[in-house]
Amino acid sequence: MKKSSVIIPKETVSDDKYLLVAICVDDGSFVRKGEAVAYLETSKATLELVSPCEGYIYFKYFNEGEDEIPVGEEFAIVCERECDKESLFSDDNPPDSTASRAVTSCLDSTFSDAAIEFLRSKGIPLSDIPLKGLIKK
């Protein structure tokens, strides 16, 4: 069975961990490639984590507003079919070496809190924004 890890990306020079702000989908639910799965807060902006592939997502971290997740840490695993979550995060069952281990924050963009608030108020998903870099307004 193919599995892909959702890894916390290095988005800012000064941060080595990010606060889990929100999880956007239910644990064990089906997600599509590029779908927002969580929001993380850095010292400068909020990042949107997206699924690296299509499949069923299982989270390692859950405590919104409490969990600080280190850069490079495995945040979740996406499997091609439903599976037993407990076995996914054991050292005996690593993700496929050929599977994608990279995740971007919405097309390599980082959004300020003001930009996220504006887009949400207009009902626009962050993944629909074709720009790259820091989006402030």
Tab-separated table of N, CA and C in Angstrom:
chain	number	residue	atom	x	y	z
A	1	MET	N	0.842	-1.178	0.000
A	1	MET	CA	0.000	0.000	0.000
A	1	MET	C	0.890	1.245	0.000
A	2	LYS	N	0.566	2.189	-0.859
A	2	LYS	CA	1.342	3.424	-0.928
A	2	LYS	C	0.925	4.366	0.188
A	3	LYS	N	1.935	5.021	0.773
A	3	LYS	CA	1.709	5.998	1.838
A	3	LYS	C	2.606	7.199	1.576
A	4	SER	N	2.120	8.374	1.904
A	4	SER	CA	2.910	9.591	1.793
A	4	SER	C	2.834	10.349	3.106
A	5	SER	N	3.973	10.823	3.553
A	5	SER	CA	4.011	11.616	4.778
A	5	SER	C	3.724	13.076	4.482
A	6	VAL	N	3.032	13.718	5.399
A	6	VAL	CA	2.865	15.168	5.368
A	6	VAL	C	3.887	15.680	6.373
A	7	ILE	N	4.919	16.331	5.861
A	7	ILE	CA	6.039	16.795	6.671
A	7	ILE	C	5.915	18.303	6.878
A	8	ILE	N	6.232	18.761	8.075
A	8	ILE	CA	6.180	20.200	8.360
A	8	ILE	C	7.324	20.882	7.606
A	9	PRO	N	7.000	21.801	6.679
A	9	PRO	CA	8.036	22.441	5.871
A	9	PRO	C	8.750	23.566	6.620
A	10	LYS	N	9.945	23.895	6.181
A	10	LYS	CA	10.691	25.044	6.712
A	10	LYS	C	10.259	26.249	5.897
A	11	GLU	N	9.476	27.131	6.498
A	11	GLU	CA	8.927	28.280	5.780
A	11	GLU	C	9.569	29.608	6.188
A	12	THR	N	10.118	29.662	7.376
A	12	THR	CA	10.752	30.903	7.826
A	12	THR	C	12.144	30.594	8.356
A	13	VAL	N	13.030	31.542	8.240
A	13	VAL	CA	14.404	31.361	8.679
A	13	VAL	C	14.495	31.275	10.192
A	14	SER	N	13.673	32.026	10.887
A	14	SER	CA	13.809	32.138	12.338
A	14	SER	C	13.045	31.084	13.146
A	15	ASP	N	12.122	30.347	12.523
A	15	ASP	CA	11.302	29.388	13.272
A	15	ASP	C	11.795	27.960	13.082
A	16	ASP	N	11.811	27.200	14.181
A	16	ASP	CA	12.136	25.782	14.072
A	16	ASP	C	10.959	24.906	14.479
A	17	LYS	N	9.847	25.522	14.838
A	17	LYS	CA	8.600	24.813	15.118
A	17	LYS	C	7.438	25.780	14.913
A	18	TYR	N	6.257	25.199	14.646
A	18	TYR	CA	5.065	25.996	14.384
A	18	TYR	C	3.913	25.506	15.259
A	19	LEU	N	3.022	26.406	15.583
A	19	LEU	CA	1.845	26.088	16.392
A	19	LEU	C	0.735	25.557	15.487
A	20	LEU	N	0.142	24.434	15.874
A	20	LEU	CA	-1.002	23.885	15.152
A	20	LEU	C	-2.225	24.728	15.486
A	21	VAL	N	-2.733	25.454	14.503
A	21	VAL	CA	-3.869	26.346	14.705
A	21	VAL	C	-5.185	25.610	14.470
A	22	ALA	N	-5.258	24.858	13.372
A	22	ALA	CA	-6.508	24.177	13.036
A	22	ALA	C	-6.252	22.982	12.141
A	23	ILE	N	-7.049	21.954	12.330
A	23	ILE	CA	-7.074	20.814	11.427
A	23	ILE	C	-8.354	20.950	10.615
A	24	CYS	N	-8.232	20.876	9.293
A	24	CYS	CA	-9.355	21.177	8.400
A	24	CYS	C	-10.210	19.984	8.020
A	25	VAL	N	-9.709	18.778	8.201
A	25	VAL	CA	-10.446	17.578	7.818
A	25	VAL	C	-10.426	16.584	8.972
A	26	ASP	N	-11.348	15.655	8.965
A	26	ASP	CA	-11.417	14.648	10.025
A	26	ASP	C	-10.343	13.588	9.845
A	27	ASP	N	-9.838	13.089	10.953
A	27	ASP	CA	-8.875	12.003	10.946
A	27	ASP	C	-9.496	10.788	10.265
A	28	GLY	N	-8.788	10.198	9.313
A	28	GLY	CA	-9.288	9.034	8.597
A	28	GLY	C	-10.155	9.364	7.392
A	29	SER	N	-10.348	10.657	7.116
A	29	SER	CA	-11.207	11.031	5.993
A	29	SER	C	-10.434	11.020	4.676
A	30	PHE	N	-11.160	10.989	3.576
A	30	PHE	CA	-10.572	11.003	2.243
A	30	PHE	C	-10.224	12.440	1.871
A	31	VAL	N	-8.999	12.649	1.357
A	31	VAL	CA	-8.565	13.984	0.915
A	31	VAL	C	-8.054	13.895	-0.519
A	32	ARG	N	-8.104	14.995	-1.193
A	32	ARG	CA	-7.592	15.098	-2.567
A	32	ARG	C	-6.233	15.799	-2.546
A	33	LYS	N	-5.438	15.572	-3.548
A	33	LYS	CA	-4.138	16.222	-3.666
A	33	LYS	C	-4.346	17.735	-3.687
A	34	GLY	N	-3.585	18.440	-2.848
A	34	GLY	CA	-3.681	19.899	-2.785
A	34	GLY	C	-4.747	20.424	-1.849
A	35	GLU	N	-5.549	19.541	-1.256
A	35	GLU	CA	-6.601	19.970	-0.329
A	35	GLU	C	-5.984	20.424	0.992
A	36	ALA	N	-6.491	21.517	1.541
A	36	ALA	CA	-6.010	22.011	2.834
A	36	ALA	C	-6.339	21.001	3.919
A	37	VAL	N	-5.318	20.647	4.727
A	37	VAL	CA	-5.545	19.698	5.814
A	37	VAL	C	-5.322	20.334	7.182
A	38	ALA	N	-4.538	21.421	7.236
A	38	ALA	CA	-4.273	22.074	8.525
A	38	ALA	C	-3.695	23.463	8.306
A	39	TYR	N	-3.783	24.264	9.374
A	39	TYR	CA	-3.153	25.586	9.394
A	39	TYR	C	-2.160	25.618	10.542
A	40	LEU	N	-0.985	26.182	10.258
A	40	LEU	CA	0.076	26.336	11.250
A	40	LEU	C	0.410	27.808	11.375
A	41	GLU	N	0.767	28.225	12.582
A	41	GLU	CA	1.132	29.621	12.817
A	41	GLU	C	2.638	29.712	13.027
A	42	THR	N	3.277	30.603	12.264
A	42	THR	CA	4.699	30.882	12.434
A	42	THR	C	4.810	32.196	13.194
A	43	SER	N	6.023	32.679	13.355
A	43	SER	CA	6.197	33.968	14.024
A	43	SER	C	5.729	35.123	13.146
A	44	LYS	N	5.515	34.864	11.849
A	44	LYS	CA	5.170	35.943	10.934
A	44	LYS	C	3.851	35.768	10.185
A	45	ALA	N	3.380	34.541	10.038
A	45	ALA	CA	2.190	34.313	9.210
A	45	ALA	C	1.548	32.978	9.564
A	46	THR	N	0.455	32.691	8.890
A	46	THR	CA	-0.214	31.404	9.024
A	46	THR	C	0.007	30.625	7.738
A	47	LEU	N	0.385	29.360	7.871
A	47	LEU	CA	0.637	28.499	6.722
A	47	LEU	C	-0.525	27.546	6.537
A	48	GLU	N	-0.829	27.233	5.310
A	48	GLU	CA	-1.823	26.209	4.999
A	48	GLU	C	-1.056	24.970	4.549
A	49	LEU	N	-1.235	23.859	5.245
A	49	LEU	CA	-0.643	22.595	4.815
A	49	LEU	C	-1.629	21.907	3.892
A	50	VAL	N	-1.129	21.363	2.797
A	50	VAL	CA	-1.994	20.673	1.849
A	50	VAL	C	-1.576	19.216	1.720
A	51	SER	N	-2.511	18.394	1.314
A	51	SER	CA	-2.231	16.983	1.119
A	51	SER	C	-1.334	16.802	-0.097
A	52	PRO	N	-0.279	15.980	0.023
A	52	PRO	CA	0.628	15.765	-1.102
A	52	PRO	C	0.054	14.817	-2.153
A	53	CYS	N	-1.057	14.123	-1.807
A	53	CYS	CA	-1.646	13.166	-2.738
A	53	CYS	C	-3.088	12.874	-2.314
A	54	GLU	N	-3.754	12.070	-3.115
A	54	GLU	CA	-5.122	11.660	-2.817
A	54	GLU	C	-5.098	10.408	-1.949
A	55	GLY	N	-5.994	10.342	-0.963
A	55	GLY	CA	-6.082	9.163	-0.120
A	55	GLY	C	-6.728	9.465	1.219
A	56	TYR	N	-6.532	8.564	2.162
A	56	TYR	CA	-7.095	8.703	3.508
A	56	TYR	C	-6.020	9.244	4.436
A	57	ILE	N	-6.357	10.311	5.177
A	57	ILE	CA	-5.357	10.987	6.012
A	57	ILE	C	-5.515	10.599	7.486
A	58	TYR	N	-4.357	10.380	8.115
A	58	TYR	CA	-4.311	10.031	9.535
A	58	TYR	C	-3.310	10.966	10.211
A	59	PHE	N	-3.763	11.660	11.245
A	59	PHE	CA	-2.948	12.677	11.909
A	59	PHE	C	-2.175	12.129	13.105
A	60	LYS	N	-0.978	12.641	13.273
A	60	LYS	CA	-0.148	12.313	14.431
A	60	LYS	C	-0.384	13.334	15.548
A	61	TYR	N	-0.698	14.572	15.173
A	61	TYR	CA	-0.929	15.659	16.124
A	61	TYR	C	-2.381	16.108	16.034
A	62	PHE	N	-2.968	16.484	17.182
A	62	PHE	CA	-4.387	16.856	17.206
A	62	PHE	C	-4.715	18.105	17.997
A	63	ASN	N	-3.895	18.493	18.934
A	63	ASN	CA	-4.265	19.531	19.896
A	63	ASN	C	-4.119	20.926	19.306
A	64	GLU	N	-5.201	21.384	18.706
A	64	GLU	CA	-5.205	22.706	18.095
A	64	GLU	C	-4.965	23.766	19.165
A	65	GLY	N	-4.076	24.701	18.860
A	65	GLY	CA	-3.751	25.773	19.793
A	65	GLY	C	-2.772	25.364	20.871
A	66	GLU	N	-2.365	24.099	20.911
A	66	GLU	CA	-1.440	23.606	21.935
A	66	GLU	C	-0.183	22.968	21.348
A	67	ASP	N	-0.348	22.103	20.350
A	67	ASP	CA	0.794	21.372	19.801
A	67	ASP	C	1.707	22.299	19.010
A	68	GLU	N	2.981	22.303	19.376
A	68	GLU	CA	4.012	22.979	18.598
A	68	GLU	C	4.801	21.885	17.892
A	69	ILE	N	4.793	21.928	16.559
A	69	ILE	CA	5.349	20.838	15.774
A	69	ILE	C	6.672	21.281	15.145
A	70	PRO	N	7.738	20.529	15.380
A	70	PRO	CA	9.046	20.890	14.825
A	70	PRO	C	9.080	20.797	13.293
A	71	VAL	N	9.852	21.668	12.667
A	71	VAL	CA	10.085	21.621	11.230
A	71	VAL	C	10.696	20.263	10.896
A	72	GLY	N	10.238	19.648	9.830
A	72	GLY	CA	10.739	18.352	9.406
A	72	GLY	C	10.022	17.178	10.043
A	73	GLU	N	9.162	17.454	11.006
A	73	GLU	CA	8.415	16.398	11.708
A	73	GLU	C	7.290	15.868	10.820
A	74	GLU	N	7.019	14.584	10.936
A	74	GLU	CA	5.889	13.989	10.249
A	74	GLU	C	4.610	14.409	10.982
A	75	PHE	N	3.717	15.061	10.274
A	75	PHE	CA	2.471	15.570	10.844
A	75	PHE	C	1.316	14.602	10.630
A	76	ALA	N	1.304	13.975	9.474
A	76	ALA	CA	0.226	13.057	9.115
A	76	ALA	C	0.720	12.113	8.032
A	77	ILE	N	-0.060	11.072	7.785
A	77	ILE	CA	0.226	10.144	6.695
A	77	ILE	C	-1.035	10.016	5.848
A	78	VAL	N	-0.856	10.037	4.526
A	78	VAL	CA	-1.955	9.835	3.590
A	78	VAL	C	-1.745	8.466	2.949
A	79	CYS	N	-2.763	7.598	3.064
A	79	CYS	CA	-2.706	6.234	2.526
A	79	CYS	C	-3.666	6.106	1.353
A	80	GLU	N	-3.322	5.250	0.401
A	80	GLU	CA	-4.187	5.085	-0.765
A	80	GLU	C	-5.530	4.440	-0.417
A	81	ARG	N	-5.582	3.710	0.697
A	81	ARG	CA	-6.861	3.135	1.148
A	81	ARG	C	-6.915	3.195	2.675
A	82	GLU	N	-8.093	3.003	3.234
A	82	GLU	CA	-8.252	3.059	4.692
A	82	GLU	C	-7.373	1.996	5.350
A	83	CYS	N	-6.830	2.323	6.527
A	83	CYS	CA	-5.950	1.382	7.205
A	83	CYS	C	-5.987	1.593	8.714
A	84	ASP	N	-5.252	0.765	9.434
A	84	ASP	CA	-5.166	0.826	10.882
A	84	ASP	C	-4.204	1.939	11.285
A	85	LYS	N	-4.714	2.964	11.943
A	85	LYS	CA	-3.904	4.132	12.292
A	85	LYS	C	-2.747	3.796	13.228
A	86	GLU	N	-2.966	2.946	14.198
A	86	GLU	CA	-1.927	2.654	15.194
A	86	GLU	C	-0.655	2.124	14.554
A	87	SER	N	-0.787	1.327	13.514
A	87	SER	CA	0.398	0.763	12.863
A	87	SER	C	1.121	1.785	11.987
A	88	LEU	N	0.446	2.837	11.582
A	88	LEU	CA	1.054	3.823	10.677
A	88	LEU	C	2.219	4.580	11.293
A	89	PHE	N	2.116	4.919	12.560
A	89	PHE	CA	3.123	5.771	13.182
A	89	PHE	C	4.169	4.998	13.970
A	90	SER	N	4.238	3.681	13.758
A	90	SER	CA	5.274	2.892	14.425
A	90	SER	C	6.541	2.922	13.579
A	91	ASP	N	7.685	2.708	14.203
A	91	ASP	CA	8.960	2.691	13.494
A	91	ASP	C	9.074	1.495	12.562
A	92	ASP	N	8.228	0.481	12.775
A	92	ASP	CA	8.264	-0.717	11.946
A	92	ASP	C	7.543	-0.540	10.617
A	93	ASN	N	6.885	0.598	10.423
A	93	ASN	CA	6.071	0.795	9.237
A	93	ASN	C	6.314	2.183	8.642
A	94	PRO	N	7.517	2.458	8.122
A	94	PRO	CA	7.795	3.784	7.570
A	94	PRO	C	7.060	4.014	6.256
A	95	PRO	N	6.847	5.282	5.874
A	95	PRO	CA	6.222	5.568	4.586
A	95	PRO	C	7.095	5.039	3.446
A	96	ASP	N	6.490	4.810	2.283
A	96	ASP	CA	7.235	4.336	1.124
A	96	ASP	C	8.352	5.309	0.798
A	97	SER	N	9.513	4.780	0.445
A	97	SER	CA	10.630	5.656	0.104
A	97	SER	C	10.373	6.395	-1.195
A	98	THR	N	9.516	5.847	-2.051
A	98	THR	CA	9.208	6.504	-3.318
A	98	THR	C	8.066	7.500	-3.186
A	99	ALA	N	7.390	7.498	-2.043
A	99	ALA	CA	6.250	8.398	-1.859
A	99	ALA	C	6.732	9.815	-1.600
A	100	SER	N	5.888	10.748	-1.915
A	100	SER	CA	6.233	12.151	-1.706
A	100	SER	C	6.331	12.461	-0.217
A	101	ARG	N	7.436	13.067	0.197
A	101	ARG	CA	7.592	13.455	1.584
A	101	ARG	C	7.550	14.980	1.711
A	102	ALA	N	7.282	15.649	0.630
A	102	ALA	CA	7.263	17.105	0.657
A	102	ALA	C	5.838	17.613	0.704
A	103	VAL	N	5.662	18.705	1.369
A	103	VAL	CA	4.373	19.377	1.371
A	103	VAL	C	4.662	20.864	1.299
A	104	THR	N	3.874	21.580	0.551
A	104	THR	CA	4.085	23.009	0.433
A	104	THR	C	2.963	23.724	1.147
A	105	SER	N	3.193	24.953	1.452
A	105	SER	CA	2.129	25.740	2.038
A	105	SER	C	1.444	26.480	0.908
A	106	CYS	N	0.513	25.804	0.312
A	106	CYS	CA	-0.329	26.397	-0.720
A	106	CYS	C	0.473	27.011	-1.859
A	107	LEU	N	1.003	26.185	-2.730
A	107	LEU	CA	1.715	26.644	-3.911
A	107	LEU	C	2.908	27.537	-3.571
A	108	ASP	N	3.625	27.204	-2.548
A	108	ASP	CA	4.805	27.954	-2.123
A	108	ASP	C	4.486	29.373	-1.673
A	109	SER	N	3.273	29.606	-1.236
A	109	SER	CA	2.890	30.921	-0.743
A	109	SER	C	2.730	30.879	0.767
A	110	THR	N	3.038	31.974	1.392
A	110	THR	CA	2.819	32.148	2.812
A	110	THR	C	1.902	33.343	2.960
A	111	PHE	N	0.840	33.176	3.733
A	111	PHE	CA	-0.181	34.202	3.850
A	111	PHE	C	-0.143	34.849	5.223
A	112	SER	N	-0.285	36.167	5.249
A	112	SER	CA	-0.408	36.866	6.529
A	112	SER	C	-1.782	36.578	7.106
A	113	ASP	N	-1.940	36.832	8.400
A	113	ASP	CA	-3.240	36.631	9.032
A	113	ASP	C	-4.317	37.489	8.380
A	114	ALA	N	-3.957	38.708	8.006
A	114	ALA	CA	-4.923	39.611	7.364
A	114	ALA	C	-5.361	39.060	6.008
A	115	ALA	N	-4.419	38.498	5.247
A	115	ALA	CA	-4.760	37.936	3.939
A	115	ALA	C	-5.675	36.728	4.096
A	116	ILE	N	-5.378	35.867	5.073
A	116	ILE	CA	-6.218	34.695	5.306
A	116	ILE	C	-7.625	35.116	5.708
A	117	GLU	N	-7.722	36.088	6.596
A	117	GLU	CA	-9.029	36.570	7.036
A	117	GLU	C	-9.830	37.130	5.858
A	118	PHE	N	-9.172	37.900	5.004
A	118	PHE	CA	-9.837	38.473	3.838
A	118	PHE	C	-10.334	37.371	2.895
A	119	LEU	N	-9.462	36.420	2.561
A	119	LEU	CA	-9.842	35.355	1.640
A	119	LEU	C	-10.985	34.514	2.201
A	120	ARG	N	-10.924	34.203	3.490
A	120	ARG	CA	-12.005	33.439	4.116
A	120	ARG	C	-13.316	34.208	4.073
A	121	SER	N	-13.264	35.527	4.300
A	121	SER	CA	-14.491	36.331	4.289
A	121	SER	C	-15.136	36.343	2.906
A	122	LYS	N	-14.325	36.141	1.874
A	122	LYS	CA	-14.825	36.126	0.496
A	122	LYS	C	-15.096	34.699	0.008
A	123	GLY	N	-14.805	33.702	0.868
A	123	GLY	CA	-15.038	32.309	0.495
A	123	GLY	C	-14.044	31.779	-0.524
A	124	ILE	N	-12.845	32.342	-0.558
A	124	ILE	CA	-11.827	31.935	-1.526
A	124	ILE	C	-10.821	31.011	-0.844
A	125	PRO	N	-10.650	29.775	-1.330
A	125	PRO	CA	-9.638	28.882	-0.751
A	125	PRO	C	-8.226	29.402	-1.050
A	126	LEU	N	-7.324	29.264	-0.105
A	126	LEU	CA	-5.957	29.716	-0.308
A	126	LEU	C	-5.316	29.022	-1.494
A	127	SER	N	-5.690	27.785	-1.733
A	127	SER	CA	-5.098	27.033	-2.839
A	127	SER	C	-5.499	27.583	-4.211
A	128	ASP	N	-6.500	28.462	-4.267
A	128	ASP	CA	-6.904	29.073	-5.531
A	128	ASP	C	-6.041	30.272	-5.904
A	129	ILE	N	-5.166	30.708	-5.012
A	129	ILE	CA	-4.342	31.886	-5.268
A	129	ILE	C	-3.079	31.453	-6.015
A	130	PRO	N	-2.879	31.924	-7.255
A	130	PRO	CA	-1.767	31.451	-8.072
A	130	PRO	C	-0.437	32.177	-7.830
A	131	LEU	N	-0.364	33.000	-6.824
A	131	LEU	CA	0.846	33.765	-6.549
A	131	LEU	C	1.821	32.974	-5.691
A	132	LYS	N	3.075	33.402	-5.706
A	132	LYS	CA	4.095	32.767	-4.867
A	132	LYS	C	4.708	33.834	-3.982
A	133	GLY	N	5.260	33.408	-2.863
A	133	GLY	CA	5.898	34.327	-1.937
A	133	GLY	C	4.981	34.687	-0.791
A	134	LEU	N	5.250	35.791	-0.152
A	134	LEU	CA	4.459	36.256	0.984
A	134	LEU	C	3.280	37.057	0.497
A	135	ILE	N	2.086	36.622	0.854
A	135	ILE	CA	0.847	37.314	0.475
A	135	ILE	C	0.382	38.082	1.704
A	136	LYS	N	0.397	39.424	1.617
A	136	LYS	CA	0.061	40.244	2.778
A	136	LYS	C	-1.337	40.816	2.702
A	137	LYS	N	-1.794	41.218	1.547
A	137	LYS	CA	-3.084	41.897	1.425
A	137	LYS	C	-3.952	41.244	0.389
